[in-house]
Tab-separated table of C-alpha atoms and ligand atoms in Angstrom:
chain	number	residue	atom	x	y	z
J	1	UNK	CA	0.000	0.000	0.000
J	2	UNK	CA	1.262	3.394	-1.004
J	3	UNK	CA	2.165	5.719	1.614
J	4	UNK	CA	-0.900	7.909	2.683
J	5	UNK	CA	-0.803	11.888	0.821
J	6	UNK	CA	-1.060	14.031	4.224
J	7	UNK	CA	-0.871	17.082	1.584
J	8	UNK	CA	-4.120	15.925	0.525
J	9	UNK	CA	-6.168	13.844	2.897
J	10	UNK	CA	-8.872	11.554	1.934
J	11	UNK	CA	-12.045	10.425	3.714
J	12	UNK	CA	-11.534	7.128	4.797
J	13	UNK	CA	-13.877	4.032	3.277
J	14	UNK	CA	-14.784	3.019	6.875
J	15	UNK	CA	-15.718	6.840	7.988
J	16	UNK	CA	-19.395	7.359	8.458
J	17	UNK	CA	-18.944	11.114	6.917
J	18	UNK	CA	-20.166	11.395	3.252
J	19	UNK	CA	-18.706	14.678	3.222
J	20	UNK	CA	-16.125	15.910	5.247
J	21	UNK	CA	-15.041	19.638	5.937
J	22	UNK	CA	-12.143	19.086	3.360
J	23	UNK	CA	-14.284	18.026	0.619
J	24	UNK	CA	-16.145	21.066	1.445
J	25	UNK	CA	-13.548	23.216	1.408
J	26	UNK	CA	-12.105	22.128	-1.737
J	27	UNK	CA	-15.258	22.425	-3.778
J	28	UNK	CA	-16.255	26.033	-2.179
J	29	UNK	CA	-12.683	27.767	-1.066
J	30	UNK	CA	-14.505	30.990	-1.194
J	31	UNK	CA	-17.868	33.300	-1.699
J	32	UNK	CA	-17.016	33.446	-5.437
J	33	UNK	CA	-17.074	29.249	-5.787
J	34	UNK	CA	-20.704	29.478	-3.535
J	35	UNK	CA	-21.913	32.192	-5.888
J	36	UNK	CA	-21.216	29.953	-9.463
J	37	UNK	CA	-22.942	27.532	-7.335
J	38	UNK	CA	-25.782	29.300	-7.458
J	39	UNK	CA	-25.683	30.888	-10.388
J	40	UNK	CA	-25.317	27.750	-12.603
J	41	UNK	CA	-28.003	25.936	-9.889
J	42	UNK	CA	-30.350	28.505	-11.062
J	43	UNK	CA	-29.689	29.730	-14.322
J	44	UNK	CA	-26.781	28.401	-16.215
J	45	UNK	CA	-26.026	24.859	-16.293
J	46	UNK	CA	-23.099	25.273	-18.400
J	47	UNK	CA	-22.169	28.567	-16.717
J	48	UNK	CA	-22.529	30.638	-19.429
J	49	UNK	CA	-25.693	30.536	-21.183
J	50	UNK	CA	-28.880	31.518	-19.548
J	51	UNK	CA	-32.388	32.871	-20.552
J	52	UNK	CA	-31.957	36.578	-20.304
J	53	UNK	CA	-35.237	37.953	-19.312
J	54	UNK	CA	-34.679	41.323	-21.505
J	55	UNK	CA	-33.953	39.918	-24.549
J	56	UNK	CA	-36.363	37.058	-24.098
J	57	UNK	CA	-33.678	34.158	-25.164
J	58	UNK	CA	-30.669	32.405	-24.583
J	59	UNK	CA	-27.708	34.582	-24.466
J	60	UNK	CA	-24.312	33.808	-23.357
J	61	UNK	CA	-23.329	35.766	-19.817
J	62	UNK	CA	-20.262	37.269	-18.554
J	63	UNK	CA	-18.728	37.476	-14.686
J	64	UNK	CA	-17.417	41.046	-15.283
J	65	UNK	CA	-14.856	42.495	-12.296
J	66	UNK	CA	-16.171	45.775	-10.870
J	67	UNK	CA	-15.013	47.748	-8.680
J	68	UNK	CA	-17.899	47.128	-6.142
J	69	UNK	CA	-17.658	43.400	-6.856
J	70	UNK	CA	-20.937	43.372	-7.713
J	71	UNK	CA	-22.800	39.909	-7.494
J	72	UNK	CA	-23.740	39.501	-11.270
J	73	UNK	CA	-23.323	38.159	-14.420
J	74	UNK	CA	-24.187	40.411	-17.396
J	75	UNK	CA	-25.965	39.472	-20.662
J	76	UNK	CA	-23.200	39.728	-23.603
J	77	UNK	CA	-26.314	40.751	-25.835
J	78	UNK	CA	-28.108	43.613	-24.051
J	79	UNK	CA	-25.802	44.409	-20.592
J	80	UNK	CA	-28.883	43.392	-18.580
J	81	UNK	CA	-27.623	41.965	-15.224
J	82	UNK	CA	-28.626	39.102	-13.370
J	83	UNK	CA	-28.292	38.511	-9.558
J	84	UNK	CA	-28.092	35.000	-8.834
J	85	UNK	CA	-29.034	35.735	-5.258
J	86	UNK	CA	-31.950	38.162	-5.446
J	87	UNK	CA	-34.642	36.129	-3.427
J	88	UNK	CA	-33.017	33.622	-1.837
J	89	UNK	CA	-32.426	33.320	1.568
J	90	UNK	CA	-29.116	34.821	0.874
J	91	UNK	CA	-30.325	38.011	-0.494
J	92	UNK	CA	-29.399	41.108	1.070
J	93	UNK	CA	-27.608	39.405	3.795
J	94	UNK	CA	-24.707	40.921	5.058
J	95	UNK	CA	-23.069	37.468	6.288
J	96	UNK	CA	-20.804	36.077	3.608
J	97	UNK	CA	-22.357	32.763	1.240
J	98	UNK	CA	-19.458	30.653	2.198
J	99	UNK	CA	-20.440	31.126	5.883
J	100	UNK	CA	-23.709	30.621	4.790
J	101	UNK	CA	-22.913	27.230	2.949
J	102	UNK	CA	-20.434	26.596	5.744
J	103	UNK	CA	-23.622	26.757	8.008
J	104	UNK	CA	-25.321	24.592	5.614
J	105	UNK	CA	-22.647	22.214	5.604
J	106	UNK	CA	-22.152	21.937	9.293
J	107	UNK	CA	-26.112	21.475	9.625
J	108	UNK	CA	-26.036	18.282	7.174
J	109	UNK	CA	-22.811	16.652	8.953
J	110	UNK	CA	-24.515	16.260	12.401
J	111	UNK	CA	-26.638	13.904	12.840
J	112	UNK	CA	-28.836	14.985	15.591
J	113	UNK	CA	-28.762	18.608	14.772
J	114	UNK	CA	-26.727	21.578	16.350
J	115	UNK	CA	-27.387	24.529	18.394
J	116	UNK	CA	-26.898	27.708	17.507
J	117	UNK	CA	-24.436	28.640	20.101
J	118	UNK	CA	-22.280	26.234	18.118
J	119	UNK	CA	-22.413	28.068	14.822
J	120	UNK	CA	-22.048	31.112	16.782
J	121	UNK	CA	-18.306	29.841	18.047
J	122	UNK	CA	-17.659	28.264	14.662
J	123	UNK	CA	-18.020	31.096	11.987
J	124	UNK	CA	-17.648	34.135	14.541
J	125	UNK	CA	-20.917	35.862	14.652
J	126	UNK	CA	-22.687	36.889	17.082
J	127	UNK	CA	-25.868	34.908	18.415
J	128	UNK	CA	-28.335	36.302	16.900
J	129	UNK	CA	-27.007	35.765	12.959
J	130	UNK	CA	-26.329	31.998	14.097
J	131	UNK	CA	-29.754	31.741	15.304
J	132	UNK	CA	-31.183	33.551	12.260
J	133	UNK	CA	-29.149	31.252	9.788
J	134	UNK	CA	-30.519	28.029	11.193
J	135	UNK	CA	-33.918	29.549	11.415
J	136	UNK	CA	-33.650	30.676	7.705
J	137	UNK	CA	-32.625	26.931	6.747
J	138	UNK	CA	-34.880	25.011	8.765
J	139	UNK	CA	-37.702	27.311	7.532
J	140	UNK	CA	-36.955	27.411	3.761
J	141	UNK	CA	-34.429	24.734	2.563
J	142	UNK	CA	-35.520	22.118	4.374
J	143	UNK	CA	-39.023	22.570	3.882
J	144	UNK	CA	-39.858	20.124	1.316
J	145	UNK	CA	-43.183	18.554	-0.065
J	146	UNK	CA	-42.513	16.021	-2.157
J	147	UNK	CA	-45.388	13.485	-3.532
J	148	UNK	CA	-48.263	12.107	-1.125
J	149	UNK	CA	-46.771	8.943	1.242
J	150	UNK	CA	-48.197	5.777	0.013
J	151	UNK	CA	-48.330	1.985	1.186
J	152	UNK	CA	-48.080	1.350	4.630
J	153	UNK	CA	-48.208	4.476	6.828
J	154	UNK	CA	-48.538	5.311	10.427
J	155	UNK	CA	-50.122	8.402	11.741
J	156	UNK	CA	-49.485	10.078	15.416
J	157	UNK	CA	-49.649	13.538	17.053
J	158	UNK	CA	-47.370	14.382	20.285
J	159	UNK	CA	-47.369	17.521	22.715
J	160	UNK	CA	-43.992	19.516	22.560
J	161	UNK	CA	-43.345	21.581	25.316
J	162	UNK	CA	-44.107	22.308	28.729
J	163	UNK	CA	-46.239	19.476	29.948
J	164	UNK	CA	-49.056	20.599	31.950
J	165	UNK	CA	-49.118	19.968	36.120
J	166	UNK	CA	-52.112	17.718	37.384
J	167	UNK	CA	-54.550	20.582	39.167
J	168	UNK	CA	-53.894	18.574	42.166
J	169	UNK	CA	-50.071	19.739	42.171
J	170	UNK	CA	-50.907	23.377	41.170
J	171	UNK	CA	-52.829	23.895	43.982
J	172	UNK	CA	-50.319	22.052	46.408
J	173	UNK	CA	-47.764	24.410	44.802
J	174	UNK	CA	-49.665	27.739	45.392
J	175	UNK	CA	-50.370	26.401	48.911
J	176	UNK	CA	-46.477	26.669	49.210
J	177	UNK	CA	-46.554	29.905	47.952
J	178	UNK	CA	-45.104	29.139	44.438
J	179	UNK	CA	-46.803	31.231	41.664
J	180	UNK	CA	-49.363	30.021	39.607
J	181	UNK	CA	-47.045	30.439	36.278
J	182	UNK	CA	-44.451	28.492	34.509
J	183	UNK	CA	-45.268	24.727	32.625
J	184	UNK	CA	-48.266	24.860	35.169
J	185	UNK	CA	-50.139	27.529	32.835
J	186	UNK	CA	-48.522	27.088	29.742
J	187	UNK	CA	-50.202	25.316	26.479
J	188	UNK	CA	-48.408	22.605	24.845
J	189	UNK	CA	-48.279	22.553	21.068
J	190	UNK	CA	-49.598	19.654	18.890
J	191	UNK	CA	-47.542	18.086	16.365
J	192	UNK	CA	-48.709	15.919	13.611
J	193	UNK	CA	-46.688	13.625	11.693
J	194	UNK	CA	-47.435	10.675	8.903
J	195	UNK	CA	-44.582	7.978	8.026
J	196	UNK	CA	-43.963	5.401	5.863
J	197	UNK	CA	-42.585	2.155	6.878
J	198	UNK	CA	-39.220	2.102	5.500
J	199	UNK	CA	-39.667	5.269	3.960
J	200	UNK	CA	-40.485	9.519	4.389
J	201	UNK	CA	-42.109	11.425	6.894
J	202	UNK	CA	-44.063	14.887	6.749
J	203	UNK	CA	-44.374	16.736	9.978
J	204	UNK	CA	-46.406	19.647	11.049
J	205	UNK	CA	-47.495	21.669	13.663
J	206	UNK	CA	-51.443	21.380	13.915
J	207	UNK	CA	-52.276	23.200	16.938
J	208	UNK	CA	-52.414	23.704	20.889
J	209	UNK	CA	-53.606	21.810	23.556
J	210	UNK	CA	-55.984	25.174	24.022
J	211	UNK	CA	-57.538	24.104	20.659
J	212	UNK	CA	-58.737	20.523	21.403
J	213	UNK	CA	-61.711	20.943	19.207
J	214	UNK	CA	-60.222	21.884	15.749
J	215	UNK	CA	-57.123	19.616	15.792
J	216	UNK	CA	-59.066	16.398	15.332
J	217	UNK	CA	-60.384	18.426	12.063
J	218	UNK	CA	-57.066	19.659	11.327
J	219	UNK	CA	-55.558	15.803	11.838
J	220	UNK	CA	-57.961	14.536	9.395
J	221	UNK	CA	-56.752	17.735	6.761
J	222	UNK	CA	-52.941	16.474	7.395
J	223	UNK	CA	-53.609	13.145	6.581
J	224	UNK	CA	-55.345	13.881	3.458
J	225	UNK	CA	-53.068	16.527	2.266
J	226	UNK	CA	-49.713	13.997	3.459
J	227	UNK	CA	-51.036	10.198	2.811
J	228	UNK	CA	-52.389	9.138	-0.662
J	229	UNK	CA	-55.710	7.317	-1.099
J	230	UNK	CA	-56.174	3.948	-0.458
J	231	UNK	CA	-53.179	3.216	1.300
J	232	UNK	CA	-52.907	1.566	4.585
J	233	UNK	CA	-53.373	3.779	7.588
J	234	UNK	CA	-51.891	2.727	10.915
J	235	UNK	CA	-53.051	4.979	14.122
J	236	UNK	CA	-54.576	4.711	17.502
J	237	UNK	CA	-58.045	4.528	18.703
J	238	UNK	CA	-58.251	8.789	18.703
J	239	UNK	CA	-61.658	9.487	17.222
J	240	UNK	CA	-60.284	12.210	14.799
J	241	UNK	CA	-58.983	9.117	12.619
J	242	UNK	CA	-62.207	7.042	11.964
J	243	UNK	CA	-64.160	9.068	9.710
J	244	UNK	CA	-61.069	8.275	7.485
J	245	UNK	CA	-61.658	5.291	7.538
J	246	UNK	CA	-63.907	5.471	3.880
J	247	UNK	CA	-60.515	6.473	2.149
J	248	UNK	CA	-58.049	4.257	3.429
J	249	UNK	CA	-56.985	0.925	4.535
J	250	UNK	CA	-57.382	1.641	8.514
J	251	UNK	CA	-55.727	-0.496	11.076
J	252	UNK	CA	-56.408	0.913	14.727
J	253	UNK	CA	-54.245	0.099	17.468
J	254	UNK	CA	-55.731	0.252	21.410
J	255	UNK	CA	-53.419	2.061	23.007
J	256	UNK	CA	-55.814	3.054	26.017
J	257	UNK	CA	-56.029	-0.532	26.693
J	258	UNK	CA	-51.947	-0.645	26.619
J	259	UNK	CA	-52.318	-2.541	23.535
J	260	UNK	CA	-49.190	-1.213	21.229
J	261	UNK	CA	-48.121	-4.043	18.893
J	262	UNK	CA	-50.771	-6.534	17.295
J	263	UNK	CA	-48.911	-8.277	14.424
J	264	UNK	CA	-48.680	-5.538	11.650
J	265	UNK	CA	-50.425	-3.414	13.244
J	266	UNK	CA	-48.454	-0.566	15.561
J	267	UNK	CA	-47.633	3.225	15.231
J	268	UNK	CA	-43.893	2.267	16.188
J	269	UNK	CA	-42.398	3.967	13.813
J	270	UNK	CA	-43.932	7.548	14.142
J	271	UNK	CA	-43.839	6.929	17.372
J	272	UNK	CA	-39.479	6.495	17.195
J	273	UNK	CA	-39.693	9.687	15.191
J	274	UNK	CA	-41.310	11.307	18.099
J	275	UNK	CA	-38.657	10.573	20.704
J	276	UNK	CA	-35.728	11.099	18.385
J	277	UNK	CA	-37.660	14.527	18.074
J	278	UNK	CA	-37.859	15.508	21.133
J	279	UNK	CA	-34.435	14.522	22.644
J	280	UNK	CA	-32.844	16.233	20.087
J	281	UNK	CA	-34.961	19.392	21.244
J	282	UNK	CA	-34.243	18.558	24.754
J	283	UNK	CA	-30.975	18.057	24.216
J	284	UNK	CA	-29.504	20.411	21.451
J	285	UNK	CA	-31.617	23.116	21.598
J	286	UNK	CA	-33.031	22.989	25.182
J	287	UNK	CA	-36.874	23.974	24.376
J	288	UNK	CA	-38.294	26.059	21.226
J	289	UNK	CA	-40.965	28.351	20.866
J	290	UNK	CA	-43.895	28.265	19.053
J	291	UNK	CA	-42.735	30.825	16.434
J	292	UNK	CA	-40.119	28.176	15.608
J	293	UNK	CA	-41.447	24.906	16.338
J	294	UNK	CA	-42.366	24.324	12.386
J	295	UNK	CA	-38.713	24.775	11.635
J	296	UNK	CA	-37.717	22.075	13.941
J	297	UNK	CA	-40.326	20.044	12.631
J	298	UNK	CA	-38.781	20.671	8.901
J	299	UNK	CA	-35.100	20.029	10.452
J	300	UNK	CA	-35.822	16.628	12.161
J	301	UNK	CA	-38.468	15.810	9.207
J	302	UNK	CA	-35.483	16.369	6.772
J	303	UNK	CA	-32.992	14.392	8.182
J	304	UNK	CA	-35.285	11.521	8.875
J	305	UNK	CA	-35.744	11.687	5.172
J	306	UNK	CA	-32.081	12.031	4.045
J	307	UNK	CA	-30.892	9.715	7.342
J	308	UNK	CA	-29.211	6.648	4.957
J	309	UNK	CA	-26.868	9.645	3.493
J	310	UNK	CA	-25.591	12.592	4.542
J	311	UNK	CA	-24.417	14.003	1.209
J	312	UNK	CA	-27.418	13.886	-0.606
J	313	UNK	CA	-28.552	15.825	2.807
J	314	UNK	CA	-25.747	18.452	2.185
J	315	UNK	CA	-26.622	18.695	-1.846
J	316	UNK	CA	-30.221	18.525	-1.700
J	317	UNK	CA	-30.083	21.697	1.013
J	318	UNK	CA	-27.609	24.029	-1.369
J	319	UNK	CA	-29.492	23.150	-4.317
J	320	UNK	CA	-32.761	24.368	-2.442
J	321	UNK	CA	-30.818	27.709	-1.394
J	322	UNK	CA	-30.771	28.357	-5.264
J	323	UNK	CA	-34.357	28.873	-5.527
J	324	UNK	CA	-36.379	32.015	-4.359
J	325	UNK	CA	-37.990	32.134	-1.279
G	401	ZN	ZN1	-29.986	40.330	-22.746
């Protein structure tokens, strides 16, 4: 065996990285590499010719130099100039793309997500850019529809978030003099989320445990806009799930009667989903708020989707920052 190249290390076959921060680095040293990415992502696959919008046809472009180093490529026919980044989640940012794809990158080689404060000590910014990045990913590049899941599914909703005290307890606590606030009066939020077996996973936020009555309708709008006719529909015995019954297969499991696996028919796999969810939001992010929860439900939803490999995680995300928000 050849002595190993230290001047220009390789991943190694056994390593369970399918890109590492080398690889990265090599294929975007720089903002002007990130911005070719984008421009040939979104308008030149050769790098040259695009669709000018003023002269209504292909034309071939030109990266000229100016003194502003100006973010464009200009039409060789009519000087029109396009901005690959107007509309993205990168326009008018003042933080640099190759932090930005740096962000991206270090997002896709966790596994089990990363906090803020990280990114924060990573690239140099201050908090609040870090947090905005990784709200500005979760929200729009990993926000993906995709077609309806078919075949076997399971369907569950959880309650992120401060869980509620028995009434007993609250009043045991005031009695002590505690306050009546805190997780005793807070609302816990309702997320719903659909799975195939061996397959993806669509997650959203349906509600609040303050709305009890709409969510049942709002689970029965999820599953219909998330799970295709006719396929087989695995849930519990909640009520909100029987009138579907007309347009799928549906299997009910009794978990009030601490019934969770009957041959085939179990929400176990949601149900995983649920706790990888929420010790990752435990964990990584100690606690979100509402105004964010649907981003964590995109982030954890995306790499549940993308789990088997982590490069089509890190492509699939800088492909979606070429496209207009
Ligand atoms: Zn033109």
């Amino acid at each position: 065996m050849p002595p190993a190249n230290r001047t220009n290390p390789t991943r190694a076959k056994s390593s369970d990285s399918r890109v590492s921060l080398m690889e990265f680095m090599r294929e975007f040293p720089d903002d002007e590499a990130c911005l070719v990415h984008v421009w040939r992502t979104r308008y030149s696959e050769d790098g040259v010719h695009a669709e000018c919008p003023k002269c209504e046809q292909v034309r071939s472009f030109k990266r000229y130099a100016t003194a502003k180093r100006r973010q464009a490529w200009t039409c060789t026919g009519c000087g029109h100039h396009v901005h690959p980044t107007a509309g993205t989640i990168f326009h008018k940012s003042s933080t640099s793309l190759h932090l930005w794809f740096y962000a991206v990158y270090f997002m896709a080689s966790t596994r089990c997500g990363v906090s803020a404060k990280q990114l924060e000590r990573e690239i140099g910014c201050n908090y609040k850019t870090a947090l905005r990045m990784f709200h500005r990913i979760r929200e729009y590049l990993m926000d993906e529809d995709g077609p309806q899941l078919s075949g076997s599914v399971e369907a569950d909703e959880t309650y992120i978030g401060p869980r509620r005290i028995k009434e007993g307890e609250r009043r045991a606590l005031s009695a002590q003099g505690i306050p009546n606030r805190g997780p005793a009066t807070k609302d816990r939020d309702v997320v719903f989320a659909a799975v195939e077996r061996q397959g993806r996973i669509r997650v959203s936020v349906i509600g609040t445990s303050q709305t009890q009555g709409s969510n049942a309708v709002a689970v029965r709008a999820k599953v219909s806009e998330f799970v295709a006719p006719r396929s087989t529909l695995y849930t519990d015995e909640y009520g909100a799930y029987a009138a579907l019954a007309r347009y799928y297969d549906h299997r009910t499991i009794n978990h009030s009667q601490r019934v969770y696996v009957s041959g085939e028919t179990h929400t176990q796999t949601v149900d995983g989903f649920f706790a990888l969810m929420k010790n990752a939001i435990r964990g990584v992010h100690h606690g979100v708020s509402r105004q964010w929860l649907q981003g964590y439900c995109n982030e954890y939803a995306f790499r549940w989707n993308y789990r088997e490999d982590g490069n089509a995680m890190f492509r699939r995300l800088i492909e979606n920052a070429a496209r207009p928000v």
